[in-house]
Short mmCIF file of C-alpha atoms in Angstrom, two decimals:
data_model
loop_
_atom_site.label_atom_id
_atom_site.label_comp_id
_atom_site.label_asym_id
_atom_site.label_seq_id
_atom_site.Cartn_x
_atom_site.Cartn_y
_atom_site.Cartn_z
CA MET A 1 -22.88 -30.42 -59.80
CA TYR A 2 -24.10 -30.45 -56.34
CA VAL A 3 -25.91 -27.28 -56.38
CA GLN A 4 -28.35 -28.81 -59.03
CA THR A 5 -29.07 -31.84 -56.87
CA GLY A 6 -28.63 -32.10 -53.22
CA THR A 7 -28.73 -28.45 -52.29
CA ALA A 8 -32.17 -27.79 -53.08
CA ALA A 9 -33.77 -30.73 -51.40
CA LEU A 10 -31.28 -29.71 -48.29
CA GLN A 11 -32.47 -26.16 -48.48
CA TYR A 12 -36.07 -27.03 -48.65
CA LYS A 13 -35.80 -29.41 -45.59
CA LEU A 14 -33.86 -26.98 -43.49
CA GLU A 15 -36.31 -24.19 -44.29
CA LEU A 16 -39.16 -26.64 -43.04
CA LEU A 17 -36.93 -27.52 -39.99
CA TRP A 18 -36.11 -23.93 -39.04
CA ALA A 19 -39.82 -23.01 -39.29
CA GLY A 20 -40.68 -25.54 -36.73
CA MET A 21 -42.63 -27.68 -39.22
CA GLU A 22 -41.97 -31.47 -39.26
CA ASP A 23 -40.89 -33.16 -42.69
CA GLY A 24 -43.74 -35.77 -42.34
CA GLU A 25 -46.38 -33.19 -41.44
CA PHE A 26 -45.65 -31.35 -44.61
CA GLY A 27 -45.44 -34.41 -46.74
CA SER A 28 -49.17 -35.45 -45.86
CA LEU A 29 -50.31 -32.23 -47.03
CA SER A 30 -52.08 -31.76 -50.33
CA ALA A 31 -50.46 -29.63 -53.30
CA SER A 32 -52.44 -26.41 -52.67
CA ASP A 33 -51.96 -26.74 -48.76
CA LYS A 34 -48.19 -27.12 -49.43
CA LEU A 35 -48.36 -23.95 -51.75
CA GLN A 36 -50.23 -22.11 -48.77
CA ARG A 37 -47.86 -23.23 -46.08
CA LEU A 38 -44.89 -21.99 -48.35
CA ARG A 39 -46.43 -18.72 -48.85
CA ARG A 40 -46.71 -18.28 -45.16
CA LEU A 41 -43.19 -19.11 -44.61
CA GLN A 42 -42.05 -16.30 -47.03
CA LYS A 43 -41.54 -13.60 -44.45
CA ALA A 44 -40.10 -16.43 -42.26
CA TRP A 45 -37.47 -17.26 -44.79
CA ARG A 46 -36.42 -13.50 -45.29
CA SER A 47 -35.66 -13.35 -41.65
CA LEU A 48 -33.92 -16.47 -41.03
CA LYS A 49 -30.68 -16.20 -42.67
CA LEU A 50 -30.51 -19.78 -42.74
CA ILE A 51 -26.87 -20.77 -42.39
CA PRO A 52 -24.59 -17.79 -41.24
CA GLY A 53 -20.95 -17.63 -42.74
CA PRO A 54 -18.79 -20.25 -44.30
CA SER A 55 -18.91 -22.62 -41.40
CA VAL A 56 -20.92 -25.16 -43.24
CA GLU A 57 -18.89 -26.11 -46.14
CA ASP A 58 -18.84 -29.60 -45.25
CA LEU A 59 -22.75 -29.95 -45.79
CA GLY A 60 -22.41 -29.88 -49.55
CA GLY A 61 -19.31 -29.59 -51.53
CA GLU A 62 -16.46 -27.01 -51.63
CA GLY A 63 -16.80 -23.49 -50.84
CA PHE A 64 -20.64 -23.57 -49.85
CA ALA A 65 -21.99 -20.58 -48.06
CA VAL A 66 -25.50 -19.39 -47.59
CA SER A 67 -26.88 -16.00 -46.64
CA THR A 68 -30.55 -14.61 -46.57
CA ASP A 69 -31.33 -15.35 -50.21
CA THR A 70 -27.97 -16.22 -51.80
CA LEU A 71 -26.29 -19.33 -52.14
CA VAL A 72 -22.60 -19.50 -53.27
CA GLN A 73 -21.25 -22.67 -54.62
CA GLU A 74 -17.64 -23.22 -55.82
CA ASP A 75 -18.02 -25.06 -58.88
CA TYR A 76 -14.52 -25.53 -60.04
CA PRO A 77 -11.04 -23.94 -58.42
CA GLU A 78 -11.46 -21.03 -60.93
CA ARG A 79 -15.46 -20.44 -60.77
CA PHE A 80 -18.07 -19.40 -58.32
CA GLU A 81 -21.73 -19.88 -58.97
CA PHE A 82 -24.06 -17.48 -57.31
CA VAL A 83 -27.61 -18.65 -56.66
CA LYS A 84 -30.39 -16.02 -55.68
CA LEU A 85 -32.88 -18.16 -53.81
CA PRO A 86 -36.43 -17.50 -54.04
CA SER A 87 -38.55 -17.03 -51.05
CA ARG A 88 -40.28 -20.44 -51.72
CA MET A 89 -38.06 -23.38 -51.94
CA LEU A 90 -39.88 -25.30 -54.70
CA GLY A 91 -36.92 -26.45 -56.77
CA ILE A 92 -33.69 -25.07 -57.75
CA ASP A 93 -34.86 -24.37 -61.30
CA GLU A 94 -36.85 -21.27 -60.13
CA CYS A 95 -33.47 -19.78 -58.86
CA GLU A 96 -31.62 -16.98 -60.85
CA ARG A 97 -28.32 -18.21 -61.31
CA GLN A 98 -25.04 -16.65 -62.53
CA VAL A 99 -21.45 -17.97 -62.77
CA VAL A 100 -18.74 -15.96 -62.41
CA ASN A 101 -15.17 -16.98 -63.66
CA ILE A 102 -13.05 -15.71 -60.70
CA ARG A 103 -9.68 -15.52 -62.81
CA ASP A 104 -11.57 -12.69 -64.68
CA TRP A 105 -11.33 -10.41 -62.04
CA THR A 106 -9.02 -11.53 -59.38
CA ILE A 107 -5.19 -12.40 -58.81
CA GLY A 108 -4.16 -15.59 -56.95
CA GLU A 109 -6.27 -18.38 -55.64
CA PRO A 110 -9.74 -17.75 -53.76
CA HIS A 111 -9.27 -18.40 -50.18
CA MET A 112 -12.61 -18.25 -48.45
CA ILE A 113 -16.12 -16.81 -48.50
CA LEU A 114 -17.67 -14.36 -45.95
CA LEU A 115 -21.32 -13.33 -45.95
CA ASP A 116 -22.68 -10.23 -44.43
CA ASP A 117 -26.23 -11.58 -43.66
CA SER A 118 -27.91 -8.29 -42.74
CA GLN A 119 -27.11 -6.44 -45.53
CA ASP A 120 -27.03 -9.33 -48.20
CA LEU A 121 -23.50 -8.42 -48.57
CA MET A 122 -21.36 -11.26 -49.81
CA ILE A 123 -17.35 -10.49 -49.44
CA LEU A 124 -14.92 -12.90 -51.10
CA GLY A 125 -11.38 -13.03 -49.68
CA GLU A 126 -8.40 -14.28 -51.75
CA TYR A 127 -4.67 -14.45 -51.02
CA ASP A 128 -2.04 -14.24 -53.66
CA ASP A 129 -0.47 -17.39 -54.66
CA GLU A 130 2.71 -15.48 -55.61
CA PRO A 131 3.54 -13.30 -52.57
CA GLN A 132 6.81 -12.61 -53.82
CA SER A 133 5.27 -10.67 -57.02
CA ASP A 134 4.72 -7.02 -57.40
CA ASP A 135 0.88 -7.34 -58.50
CA ALA A 136 -0.74 -8.14 -55.06
CA THR A 137 -0.18 -9.54 -51.66
CA GLY A 138 -2.41 -10.70 -48.85
CA ILE A 139 -6.03 -10.57 -48.94
CA HIS A 140 -8.58 -8.95 -51.39
CA LEU A 141 -12.39 -8.07 -50.56
CA TYR A 142 -14.96 -7.77 -53.23
CA ASP A 143 -18.22 -6.12 -52.67
CA LEU A 144 -20.95 -8.29 -54.64
CA ARG A 145 -23.76 -6.16 -53.37
CA SER A 146 -25.27 -5.58 -56.63
CA TYR A 147 -27.36 -8.38 -57.98
CA GLY A 148 -27.72 -6.86 -61.29
CA ASN A 149 -23.90 -6.79 -62.02
CA TRP A 150 -22.03 -9.79 -60.68
CA HIS A 151 -18.53 -8.68 -61.72
CA PRO A 152 -17.47 -6.22 -58.85
CA HIS A 153 -16.34 -3.01 -60.70
CA THR A 154 -16.12 -1.44 -57.44
CA GLN A 155 -13.40 -3.08 -55.35
CA VAL A 156 -13.74 -2.25 -51.29
CA PRO A 157 -10.68 -1.24 -49.72
CA ALA A 158 -8.68 -4.25 -49.55
CA PHE A 159 -7.53 -5.58 -46.09
CA TRP A 160 -4.02 -5.93 -47.21
CA LYS A 161 -3.52 -2.19 -47.60
CA MET A 162 -4.32 -1.75 -44.14
CA GLN A 163 -1.57 -4.12 -42.88
CA PRO A 164 0.57 -5.45 -45.72
CA GLU A 165 1.15 -9.22 -44.86
CA PRO A 166 4.85 -10.18 -45.37
CA ALA A 167 5.84 -13.12 -47.76
CA SER A 168 6.76 -14.97 -44.59
CA ARG A 169 3.07 -15.15 -43.32
CA GLU A 170 0.52 -17.23 -44.17
CA THR A 171 -3.63 -16.33 -43.65
CA VAL A 172 -5.34 -19.40 -42.06
CA GLN A 173 -8.56 -17.63 -40.91
CA LEU A 174 -10.87 -14.67 -41.90
CA ALA A 175 -13.95 -13.40 -39.90
CA VAL A 176 -16.29 -10.58 -40.50
CA GLN A 177 -18.48 -8.63 -37.95
CA GLY A 178 -20.26 -5.74 -39.57
CA ALA A 179 -17.36 -3.23 -40.58
CA VAL A 180 -14.67 -5.08 -38.76
CA LEU A 181 -12.51 -7.93 -40.45
CA GLY A 182 -10.42 -10.34 -38.40
CA ARG A 183 -7.56 -12.00 -39.98
CA LEU A 184 -5.47 -14.83 -38.25
CA SER A 185 -1.80 -15.46 -39.91
CA ASN A 186 0.94 -17.77 -38.86
CA GLU A 187 4.39 -16.90 -39.51
CA HIS A 188 6.50 -19.29 -41.35
CA GLY A 189 8.81 -21.35 -39.23
CA GLY A 190 6.55 -21.22 -36.04
CA ALA A 191 8.07 -18.00 -35.24
CA GLY A 192 4.42 -16.52 -34.17
CA THR A 193 0.86 -15.81 -34.91
CA PHE A 194 -0.76 -12.61 -35.60
CA LEU A 195 -4.77 -11.47 -35.19
CA GLU A 196 -5.39 -8.49 -37.06
CA LEU A 197 -8.53 -6.56 -36.66
CA GLY A 198 -9.47 -3.79 -39.04
CA ASN A 199 -12.23 -1.84 -40.56
CA TRP A 200 -12.54 -3.04 -43.96
CA ARG A 201 -14.93 -0.20 -45.25
CA THR A 202 -12.26 2.61 -44.33
CA GLY A 203 -9.01 0.54 -44.99
CA GLN A 204 -7.91 1.20 -41.36
CA THR A 205 -6.21 -1.42 -39.08
CA CYS A 206 -7.57 -1.09 -35.47
CA ALA A 207 -5.20 -3.44 -33.70
CA VAL A 208 -2.66 -6.32 -34.06
CA VAL A 209 -2.34 -9.07 -31.40
CA PRO A 210 1.18 -10.96 -31.58
CA PHE A 211 1.08 -14.16 -30.05
CA LEU A 212 4.15 -16.26 -29.37
CA PRO A 213 4.37 -19.76 -30.59
CA ARG A 214 3.45 -21.34 -27.19
CA HIS A 215 0.14 -19.78 -27.03
CA GLU A 216 -0.71 -22.27 -30.02
CA VAL A 217 -3.77 -19.91 -31.40
CA THR A 218 -6.11 -22.12 -33.29
CA SER A 219 -9.02 -20.02 -34.04
CA PHE A 220 -10.98 -16.87 -33.52
CA THR A 221 -14.52 -15.29 -33.62
CA PHE A 222 -16.30 -12.23 -32.83
CA ILE A 223 -18.58 -11.88 -29.92
CA ASP A 224 -19.56 -8.51 -31.22
CA GLN A 225 -17.84 -5.30 -32.93
CA GLU A 226 -15.82 -4.65 -29.89
CA HIS A 227 -14.92 -8.30 -28.33
CA VAL A 228 -13.02 -10.95 -29.70
CA LEU A 229 -12.80 -14.62 -28.39
CA VAL A 230 -9.62 -16.29 -29.31
CA ALA A 231 -9.16 -20.07 -28.91
CA THR A 232 -5.38 -21.46 -27.84
CA ALA A 233 -4.58 -25.01 -27.07
CA SER A 234 -5.33 -24.62 -23.36
CA ASP A 235 -7.99 -21.80 -22.86
CA LEU A 236 -10.43 -19.23 -24.43
CA ARG A 237 -9.44 -15.51 -24.13
CA ILE A 238 -11.58 -12.31 -24.56
CA TYR A 239 -9.85 -9.47 -26.10
CA VAL A 240 -11.48 -5.92 -26.06
CA PHE A 241 -10.89 -3.18 -28.73
CA ASP A 242 -12.59 0.04 -29.78
CA HIS A 243 -12.26 0.61 -33.54
CA HIS A 244 -14.19 4.09 -33.17
CA ARG A 245 -11.60 5.56 -30.86
CA PRO A 246 -9.69 8.52 -32.22
CA GLU A 247 -6.39 6.88 -31.41
CA MET A 248 -7.25 4.08 -33.41
CA LYS A 249 -7.51 5.98 -36.62
CA GLY A 250 -3.75 6.22 -37.26
CA ALA A 251 -1.33 3.63 -36.43
CA PRO A 252 -2.81 0.33 -35.21
CA LEU A 253 -2.93 -0.52 -31.84
CA MET A 254 -0.69 -3.24 -30.65
CA LEU A 255 -2.41 -5.27 -28.14
CA PRO A 256 -0.13 -7.55 -26.26
CA SER A 257 -1.15 -11.10 -26.24
CA LYS A 258 -1.39 -11.20 -22.51
CA ASP A 259 -3.70 -8.00 -22.36
CA TYR A 260 -6.70 -10.30 -22.59
CA VAL A 261 -9.83 -9.33 -20.17
CA CYS A 262 -10.64 -13.05 -19.32
CA SER A 263 -9.05 -16.40 -19.71
CA LEU A 264 -11.36 -19.50 -19.67
CA GLN A 265 -9.56 -22.69 -19.18
CA LEU A 266 -10.96 -25.50 -21.59
CA PRO A 267 -11.99 -28.70 -20.08
CA PRO A 268 -9.54 -31.28 -19.29
CA LEU A 269 -8.78 -34.16 -21.72
CA GLU A 270 -8.72 -37.86 -21.01
CA CYS A 271 -5.48 -39.33 -19.92
CA GLY A 272 -3.47 -39.79 -23.21
CA MET A 273 -5.56 -37.60 -25.38
CA THR A 274 -4.06 -34.34 -27.15
CA LEU A 275 -5.80 -31.23 -28.72
CA VAL A 276 -5.06 -31.38 -32.74
CA GLU A 277 -7.09 -28.29 -33.68
CA GLY A 278 -9.77 -26.21 -32.54
CA GLU A 279 -12.39 -24.07 -34.54
CA LEU A 280 -14.60 -21.28 -32.95
CA GLN A 281 -17.92 -20.60 -34.58
CA GLY A 282 -20.39 -17.69 -33.50
CA ASN A 283 -23.61 -16.41 -35.05
CA THR A 284 -22.59 -12.76 -34.86
CA PRO A 285 -24.99 -9.92 -36.09
CA ALA A 286 -23.28 -7.85 -38.89
CA GLY A 287 -24.92 -4.62 -38.62
CA PRO A 288 -23.91 -1.11 -37.88
CA SER A 289 -21.69 -0.28 -34.80
CA LEU A 290 -23.31 -1.56 -31.50
CA PRO A 291 -24.18 1.05 -28.90
CA ARG A 292 -22.30 0.75 -25.77
CA ARG A 293 -25.08 0.82 -23.54
CA LYS A 294 -23.62 -2.07 -21.50
CA PRO A 295 -20.27 -3.18 -20.55
CA PHE A 296 -20.59 -6.33 -22.60
CA TYR A 297 -23.24 -5.64 -25.28
CA THR A 298 -24.44 -8.58 -27.30
CA SER A 299 -27.09 -8.53 -29.95
CA SER A 300 -30.20 -10.55 -29.25
CA ARG A 301 -29.36 -12.70 -32.23
CA ASN A 302 -26.13 -13.96 -30.94
CA HIS A 303 -26.94 -16.26 -28.15
CA ILE A 304 -24.34 -19.25 -28.89
CA ILE A 305 -20.75 -19.75 -29.80
CA THR A 306 -19.44 -23.01 -30.37
CA LEU A 307 -16.04 -24.67 -30.17
CA LYS A 308 -15.34 -27.57 -32.11
CA MET A 309 -12.19 -29.51 -31.12
CA ARG A 310 -10.18 -32.53 -32.50
CA VAL A 311 -8.67 -34.72 -29.83
CA GLN A 312 -6.56 -37.77 -30.36
CA SER A 313 -5.09 -40.94 -28.67
CA ASN A 314 -3.29 -43.79 -29.99
CA SER A 315 -6.48 -45.49 -30.67
CA LEU A 316 -9.21 -42.69 -30.88
CA ASP A 317 -9.74 -39.72 -33.13
CA ARG A 318 -12.70 -37.85 -31.54
CA ALA A 319 -14.42 -34.42 -32.03
CA LEU A 320 -15.40 -32.58 -28.88
CA VAL A 321 -18.17 -29.65 -29.49
CA LEU A 322 -18.09 -27.15 -26.57
CA ILE A 323 -21.31 -25.20 -26.75
CA ILE A 324 -20.95 -21.87 -24.82
CA PRO A 325 -24.15 -19.55 -24.16
CA VAL A 326 -23.05 -15.99 -24.58
CA PRO A 327 -24.71 -15.03 -21.29
CA THR A 328 -21.97 -17.39 -19.59
CA LEU A 329 -19.35 -15.24 -21.58
CA ARG A 330 -20.95 -12.19 -20.32
CA ALA A 331 -20.90 -13.51 -16.61
CA CYS A 332 -17.22 -14.56 -16.70
CA PHE A 333 -16.44 -11.05 -18.32
CA ALA A 334 -18.04 -9.32 -15.39
CA ARG A 335 -16.78 -11.47 -12.65
CA ALA A 336 -13.23 -10.60 -14.15
CA ARG A 337 -13.83 -6.86 -13.91
CA ARG A 338 -15.07 -7.16 -10.51
CA SER A 339 -12.67 -9.23 -8.81
CA GLY A 340 -9.67 -8.51 -10.94
CA GLU A 341 -9.15 -12.42 -11.35
CA ARG A 342 -8.84 -13.01 -15.21
CA ARG A 343 -8.14 -16.61 -15.15
CA LEU A 344 -11.21 -18.91 -14.53
CA PHE A 345 -10.74 -22.83 -14.26
CA TRP A 346 -13.18 -25.06 -16.23
CA GLY A 347 -14.82 -25.86 -12.87
CA GLU A 348 -15.54 -22.31 -12.10
CA TRP A 349 -17.16 -21.74 -15.38
CA GLY A 350 -17.73 -24.36 -17.46
CA LEU A 351 -20.76 -25.79 -15.52
CA SER A 352 -22.71 -22.44 -16.25
CA GLY A 353 -25.00 -23.89 -19.02
CA THR A 354 -22.21 -24.97 -21.41
CA ARG A 355 -22.55 -28.26 -23.05
CA LEU A 356 -19.75 -30.81 -24.25
CA LEU A 357 -20.83 -33.15 -26.82
CA SER A 358 -18.68 -35.98 -28.32
CA TYR A 359 -18.64 -37.79 -31.82
CA ALA A 360 -16.29 -39.65 -33.94
CA TRP A 361 -14.21 -37.01 -35.66
CA SER A 362 -14.94 -38.63 -39.35
CA ASN A 363 -18.68 -38.44 -38.40
CA LEU A 364 -19.04 -34.89 -37.83
CA THR A 365 -19.64 -33.03 -40.96
CA GLY A 366 -21.17 -29.54 -39.90
CA ILE A 367 -22.18 -27.18 -37.06
CA ALA A 368 -24.76 -24.30 -37.77
CA ILE A 369 -26.09 -21.76 -35.19
CA ARG A 370 -29.28 -19.63 -35.04
CA GLY A 371 -30.35 -17.94 -31.94
CA TRP A 372 -30.81 -20.32 -29.26
CA LYS A 373 -30.59 -23.29 -31.89
CA VAL A 374 -27.77 -25.31 -32.82
CA MET A 375 -27.84 -27.60 -35.84
CA ILE A 376 -25.33 -30.54 -35.95
CA THR A 377 -24.80 -32.84 -38.97
CA ILE A 378 -23.72 -36.35 -38.46
CA THR A 379 -22.63 -38.66 -41.42
CA ASP A 380 -23.13 -42.27 -40.83
CA HIS A 381 -19.96 -44.07 -42.48
CA SER A 382 -20.97 -47.67 -40.93
CA LYS A 383 -22.30 -48.60 -44.29
CA PRO A 384 -19.89 -47.45 -47.12
CA THR A 385 -22.52 -48.48 -49.70
CA ASP A 386 -25.44 -46.61 -48.08
CA ARG A 387 -24.07 -43.46 -46.35
CA HIS A 388 -26.46 -41.14 -45.08
CA THR A 389 -26.05 -37.56 -43.47
CA TYR A 390 -28.59 -36.58 -40.36
CA VAL A 391 -29.24 -33.27 -39.22
CA THR A 392 -29.96 -32.94 -35.63
CA LEU A 393 -31.42 -29.41 -34.13
CA TYR A 394 -31.15 -28.82 -30.59
CA GLU A 395 -33.10 -25.84 -29.09
CA PHE A 396 -31.86 -24.47 -25.68
CA ASP A 397 -34.45 -22.68 -23.29
CA PRO A 398 -32.97 -19.01 -23.04
CA ALA A 399 -34.38 -18.83 -19.52
CA VAL A 400 -32.69 -21.78 -18.29
CA PHE A 401 -30.03 -22.98 -20.68
CA GLU A 402 -29.49 -26.27 -18.80
CA ARG A 403 -32.92 -27.34 -20.27
CA GLU A 404 -32.35 -28.46 -23.68
CA ARG A 405 -34.72 -30.37 -26.14
CA GLN A 406 -33.97 -32.20 -29.39
CA VAL A 407 -36.36 -30.63 -31.81
CA SER A 408 -36.02 -32.96 -34.61
CA THR A 409 -33.79 -35.16 -36.96
CA ILE A 410 -33.99 -35.47 -40.46
CA ARG A 411 -32.03 -37.77 -42.93
CA ILE A 412 -30.66 -36.11 -46.15
#
C-alpha cells in the first residue's frame, strides 16, 4: 500500500524542503545531529500544514490528502486509512494508524476529501450513488475531529439539507473555507451549472449562483470567506457575498451569474488550441470569520492562487499553470470599484506579477501552495522503465513578485 512505502519518504523529504534544508546537507549529518535537527523542526512542522487540501492526490495514489498532522489515504473504494503523523518524520512505523470502513457509516460512494487545516478537522464529502432513493441525496459531511474515536457518531449538518440537489444535478467540485462550503454542480444534459455557498456548521445556504451553459464554468476557489473566484472558459470572475448578513439567514440569496465584481480575461491561446478543462487552487485559511477591516481582506497565509489549464491542438496536449498573486487580485478588485469597469483584459492585469508556465499535460502531476511558495511536481515519462518524479519549489519575493527563485529540486 502506498502509505507504507513512498509516502513516508515523500513526507520526510518535503518536510526538509519546506524547512529550507537541502536533502544532501541533511544526509551528510551524523545520526545524533539528524535527531537534533529533526527535533528543532518540530515546531515548524506543526505550523507548516504541509500540503493544504485535496489538491495533491496525484502525488501518491487515489484520495490522498494531508493536513497539519494527519494523512488520509484511500486504501480501497470502501476504506480510508487515517495516519496521525508524528512531529518528527522518522518512519511510518511510528505513526498512529487507524482504518475505517466507509460502508459502516455512510450511504453511497465517497466523493472527495476536504481538510480544515487550522482546526485539524477532516471533512469527508460523499454523494449518494442512488439519487432516486429515499435514503439520502447529495452531499454528506462528517466531523472527524476526535482522534480517539474515528467513527463519526456526531454528524455535522449535511450540506444537502441546506439546498437539496435534484437527481438531475451532479456535484463536480467541493471547497471549504472555514465555516463556508462551496459546491459546484452540473445539470445533466448541459442545462446549466450551479455554484452554491453555505455555512456547513449552521446548515444555512448563503448564496446560489446559476450559470448558463455558455459560461462553461470549469472550477472555483475561495479567496476568503466573502470572496469567491470562479473560472470559466474565457475569464476569472470575483463574486462577493456575506454569509453573516441577516437577510441571508433565511432563503438563499440568488446571485445572477452576471453579478460579479470583476472579470479577468484569461491569456489568449495559440492558434489552433482550445481549452479543455481548468482547475483553480488556493491556499485559503480556514479559521473564524475574517474581520472586514479592508474592502478585500486576505489572510497573510493566502498569497497565491493557481489555475491549471489543459489546452489541446491537433498535435499537442499541454498544461498551462497560471500563478496569480493575491495582491494582483486585490488591485483588480479595487480598480473595478473605482472605475466601474469590471472587465479587464489580459494585457491590463496579466502582467502584474503573474506567471504562466507550460508543461506536457501527462508530465504535470501536482501543485501545492504555501504562502509565497509554489511546489510543482513533474513526472518524467521519457524512460518508461525508469520513471521518476521531480519536485521543484519556487519561492516568490512578496515585495517584488516579479523576482522568483528556484529554491530546490529533489527527485522522489
